[in-house]
Amino acid sequence: MVRQELVARQLDEQIVARFPVGRRLRVLDVGMGRGAQALRLARAGHQVTGLEKDAAMIAAAREALAGQPEGIRERMRIIEGDGRDTGVHFLPGSFDVVLCHGVLMYVEEPDPLVAGLARMLAHGGLLSLLVRNGDALAMRPGLRGDWAGALAAFDTTARLPHPRADLDAGTPVRLGPDVRADRLATLTATLAGIGAPLQSWYGVRVFTDTVADGTAPPDDVETLLAVEERAGRTDPYRGVAALLHLCGVRG
Ligand SMILES: C[S@@+](CC[C@H](N)C(=O)[O-])C[C@H]1O[C@@H](n2cnc3c(N)ncnc32)[C@H](O)[C@@H]1O
């Protein structure tokens, strides 16, 4: 819940900063999972396409969409496919906003995928990437006193056991045992190289990443969100967040 709420606030900030108020945007959500952000944006009036390769996730997203009013159902389409094949499904330049949240960690070679996403963007379009922070992998084992784990984590972004089982919308999901992580500097260079240079970045889950799974939210969850939101935009805190939210803009 914390993650989806923070990403929603950050994304809305970027959308408001870059597009005229009230404009219906064409949004592509690659690896949309159950469609938390996709549905939210469709409810906000945008035209949303969700691309997802997992049949169970597609079924869950379709079920969630079926429960929406007709006007919202009409604004969203769900396509089964691989995010590495966007060029097969869509024309270049056909979206204003492309989301790719929590997906790069499963992809061995992120650069071709990210380049394909950038090609889908119209001029001035926004690319929103949410990745596991490869610069801060020692934080979680270190804070729980796993010194060997922390030491090993400094020098790798390779596949490591995923620290959480409930990354997706606060709902327990099986993510598979191992995921990659990405470093800010590497992705910054990638985005510059594909014509969608980094404009803004945020940390997501600075303080709450070490909270045990299943812990009930506090009564003052708004204060928790205010702290996370502030930390996510403030140095040095954002640099050690569990996740990084990178926003590039197509030149
Ligand atoms: C951790 S979930 C994130 C879901 C959603 N984007 C969110 O932020 O809540 C990752 C999703 O990416 C999907 N996925 C992973 N690799 C993919 C690929 N190459 N193409 C399309 N979807 C992919 C998985 O099936 C899963 O539904």
PDB file of N, CA and C in Angstrom, residues 123-160:
ATOM      1  N   HIS A 123       6.896  12.792 -28.462  1.00  0.00           N
ATOM      2  CA  HIS A 123       7.807  13.868 -28.043  1.00  0.00           C
ATOM      3  C   HIS A 123       7.292  14.496 -26.743  1.00  0.00           C
ATOM      4  N   GLY A 124       8.155  14.640 -25.757  1.00  0.00           N
ATOM      5  CA  GLY A 124       7.740  15.225 -24.477  1.00  0.00           C
ATOM      6  C   GLY A 124       7.087  14.233 -23.539  1.00  0.00           C
ATOM      7  N   GLY A 125       6.976  12.969 -23.980  1.00  0.00           N
ATOM      8  CA  GLY A 125       6.314  11.950 -23.163  1.00  0.00           C
ATOM      9  C   GLY A 125       7.150  11.547 -21.954  1.00  0.00           C
ATOM     10  N   LEU A 126       6.463  11.020 -20.963  1.00  0.00           N
ATOM     11  CA  LEU A 126       7.072  10.701 -19.668  1.00  0.00           C
ATOM     12  C   LEU A 126       7.274   9.191 -19.520  1.00  0.00           C
ATOM     13  N   LEU A 127       8.513   8.814 -19.196  1.00  0.00           N
ATOM     14  CA  LEU A 127       8.823   7.408 -18.920  1.00  0.00           C
ATOM     15  C   LEU A 127       9.038   7.252 -17.414  1.00  0.00           C
ATOM     16  N   SER A 128       8.252   6.398 -16.785  1.00  0.00           N
ATOM     17  CA  SER A 128       8.288   6.216 -15.329  1.00  0.00           C
ATOM     18  C   SER A 128       8.744   4.794 -15.021  1.00  0.00           C
ATOM     19  N   LEU A 129       9.952   4.691 -14.452  1.00  0.00           N
ATOM     20  CA  LEU A 129      10.523   3.372 -14.139  1.00  0.00           C
ATOM     21  C   LEU A 129      10.611   3.209 -12.629  1.00  0.00           C
ATOM     22  N   LEU A 130      10.129   2.080 -12.131  1.00  0.00           N
ATOM     23  CA  LEU A 130      10.312   1.775 -10.706  1.00  0.00           C
ATOM     24  C   LEU A 130      11.186   0.526 -10.630  1.00  0.00           C
ATOM     25  N   VAL A 131      12.362   0.687 -10.003  1.00  0.00           N
ATOM     26  CA  VAL A 131      13.346  -0.404 -10.012  1.00  0.00           C
ATOM     27  C   VAL A 131      13.828  -0.680  -8.597  1.00  0.00           C
ATOM     28  N   ARG A 132      14.351  -1.859  -8.402  1.00  0.00           N
ATOM     29  CA  ARG A 132      14.989  -2.167  -7.127  1.00  0.00           C
ATOM     30  C   ARG A 132      16.326  -1.422  -7.070  1.00  0.00           C
ATOM     31  N   ASN A 133      16.592  -0.760  -5.961  1.00  0.00           N
ATOM     32  CA  ASN A 133      17.756   0.125  -5.849  1.00  0.00           C
ATOM     33  C   ASN A 133      19.047  -0.677  -5.646  1.00  0.00           C
ATOM     34  N   GLY A 134      19.830  -0.762  -6.705  1.00  0.00           N
ATOM     35  CA  GLY A 134      21.073  -1.522  -6.659  1.00  0.00           C
ATOM     36  C   GLY A 134      22.190  -0.831  -5.899  1.00  0.00           C
ATOM     37  N   ASP A 135      21.980   0.432  -5.493  1.00  0.00           N
ATOM     38  CA  ASP A 135      23.000   1.152  -4.718  1.00  0.00           C
ATOM     39  C   ASP A 135      22.844   0.944  -3.221  1.00  0.00           C
ATOM     40  N   ALA A 136      21.761   0.299  -2.808  1.00  0.00           N
ATOM     41  CA  ALA A 136      21.475   0.232  -1.366  1.00  0.00           C
ATOM     42  C   ALA A 136      21.113  -1.180  -0.911  1.00  0.00           C
ATOM     43  N   LEU A 137      21.672  -2.169  -1.585  1.00  0.00           N
ATOM     44  CA  LEU A 137      21.264  -3.550  -1.263  1.00  0.00           C
ATOM     45  C   LEU A 137      21.762  -4.014   0.109  1.00  0.00           C
ATOM     46  N   ALA A 138      22.769  -3.333   0.659  1.00  0.00           N
ATOM     47  CA  ALA A 138      23.265  -3.757   1.979  1.00  0.00           C
ATOM     48  C   ALA A 138      22.393  -3.248   3.122  1.00  0.00           C
ATOM     49  N   MET A 139      21.478  -2.310   2.821  1.00  0.00           N
ATOM     50  CA  MET A 139      20.687  -1.701   3.904  1.00  0.00           C
ATOM     51  C   MET A 139      19.864  -2.724   4.676  1.00  0.00           C
ATOM     52  N   ARG A 140      19.114  -3.531   3.962  1.00  0.00           N
ATOM     53  CA  ARG A 140      18.186  -4.416   4.668  1.00  0.00           C
ATOM     54  C   ARG A 140      18.913  -5.476   5.494  1.00  0.00           C
ATOM     55  N   PRO A 141      19.860  -6.232   4.885  1.00  0.00           N
ATOM     56  CA  PRO A 141      20.581  -7.189   5.735  1.00  0.00           C
ATOM     57  C   PRO A 141      21.349  -6.492   6.853  1.00  0.00           C
ATOM     58  N   GLY A 142      21.919  -5.319   6.577  1.00  0.00           N
ATOM     59  CA  GLY A 142      22.679  -4.601   7.599  1.00  0.00           C
ATOM     60  C   GLY A 142      21.807  -4.207   8.786  1.00  0.00           C
ATOM     61  N   LEU A 143      20.598  -3.698   8.493  1.00  0.00           N
ATOM     62  CA  LEU A 143      19.723  -3.236   9.580  1.00  0.00           C
ATOM     63  C   LEU A 143      19.173  -4.391  10.413  1.00  0.00           C
ATOM     64  N   ARG A 144      19.178  -5.586   9.842  1.00  0.00           N
ATOM     65  CA  ARG A 144      18.711  -6.708  10.669  1.00  0.00           C
ATOM     66  C   ARG A 144      19.894  -7.505  11.255  1.00  0.00           C
ATOM     67  N   GLY A 145      21.121  -6.975  11.095  1.00  0.00           N
ATOM     68  CA  GLY A 145      22.283  -7.593  11.719  1.00  0.00           C
ATOM     69  C   GLY A 145      22.840  -8.791  10.969  1.00  0.00           C
ATOM     70  N   ASP A 146      22.478  -8.909   9.694  1.00  0.00           N
ATOM     71  CA  ASP A 146      23.019  -9.989   8.864  1.00  0.00           C
ATOM     72  C   ASP A 146      24.291  -9.434   8.207  1.00  0.00           C
ATOM     73  N   TRP A 147      25.405  -9.512   8.946  1.00  0.00           N
ATOM     74  CA  TRP A 147      26.626  -8.834   8.494  1.00  0.00           C
ATOM     75  C   TRP A 147      27.232  -9.477   7.264  1.00  0.00           C
ATOM     76  N   ALA A 148      27.185 -10.783   7.189  1.00  0.00           N
ATOM     77  CA  ALA A 148      27.730 -11.458   5.994  1.00  0.00           C
ATOM     78  C   ALA A 148      26.893 -11.092   4.772  1.00  0.00           C
ATOM     79  N   GLY A 149      25.587 -11.069   4.960  1.00  0.00           N
ATOM     80  CA  GLY A 149      24.684 -10.708   3.855  1.00  0.00           C
ATOM     81  C   GLY A 149      24.919  -9.279   3.397  1.00  0.00           C
ATOM     82  N   ALA A 150      25.113  -8.381   4.370  1.00  0.00           N
ATOM     83  CA  ALA A 150      25.344  -6.980   4.031  1.00  0.00           C
ATOM     84  C   ALA A 150      26.656  -6.811   3.274  1.00  0.00           C
ATOM     85  N   LEU A 151      27.683  -7.500   3.740  1.00  0.00           N
ATOM     86  CA  LEU A 151      28.992  -7.383   3.093  1.00  0.00           C
ATOM     87  C   LEU A 151      28.925  -7.864   1.650  1.00  0.00           C
ATOM     88  N   ALA A 152      28.233  -8.963   1.447  1.00  0.00           N
ATOM     89  CA  ALA A 152      28.117  -9.511   0.085  1.00  0.00           C
ATOM     90  C   ALA A 152      27.303  -8.586  -0.808  1.00  0.00           C
ATOM     91  N   ALA A 153      26.371  -7.848  -0.221  1.00  0.00           N
ATOM     92  CA  ALA A 153      25.446  -7.045  -1.031  1.00  0.00           C
ATOM     93  C   ALA A 153      26.091  -5.788  -1.607  1.00  0.00           C
ATOM     94  N   PHE A 154      27.208  -5.332  -1.021  1.00  0.00           N
ATOM     95  CA  PHE A 154      27.818  -4.089  -1.508  1.00  0.00           C
ATOM     96  C   PHE A 154      28.229  -4.158  -2.972  1.00  0.00           C
ATOM     97  N   ASP A 155      28.737  -5.299  -3.380  1.00  0.00           N
ATOM     98  CA  ASP A 155      29.414  -5.364  -4.670  1.00  0.00           C
ATOM     99  C   ASP A 155      28.610  -6.034  -5.764  1.00  0.00           C
ATOM    100  N   THR A 156      27.286  -6.168  -5.586  1.00  0.00           N
ATOM    101  CA  THR A 156      26.530  -6.863  -6.610  1.00  0.00           C
ATOM    102  C   THR A 156      25.195  -6.191  -6.866  1.00  0.00           C
ATOM    103  N   THR A 157      24.741  -6.303  -8.089  1.00  0.00           N
ATOM    104  CA  THR A 157      23.338  -6.006  -8.388  1.00  0.00           C
ATOM    105  C   THR A 157      22.713  -7.252  -9.006  1.00  0.00           C
ATOM    106  N   ALA A 158      23.443  -8.350  -8.906  1.00  0.00           N
ATOM    107  CA  ALA A 158      22.988  -9.593  -9.531  1.00  0.00           C
ATOM    108  C   ALA A 158      21.822 -10.166  -8.753  1.00  0.00           C
ATOM    109  N   ARG A 159      21.397 -11.317  -9.156  1.00  0.00           N
ATOM    110  CA  ARG A 159      20.201 -11.903  -8.544  1.00  0.00           C
ATOM    111  C   ARG A 159      20.437 -12.232  -7.081  1.00  0.00           C
ATOM    112  N   LEU A 160      19.597 -11.663  -6.240  1.00  0.00           N
ATOM    113  CA  LEU A 160      19.644 -11.892  -4.803  1.00  0.00           C
ATOM    114  C   LEU A 160      18.229 -12.233  -4.359  1.00  0.00           C
TER     115      LEU A 160
END
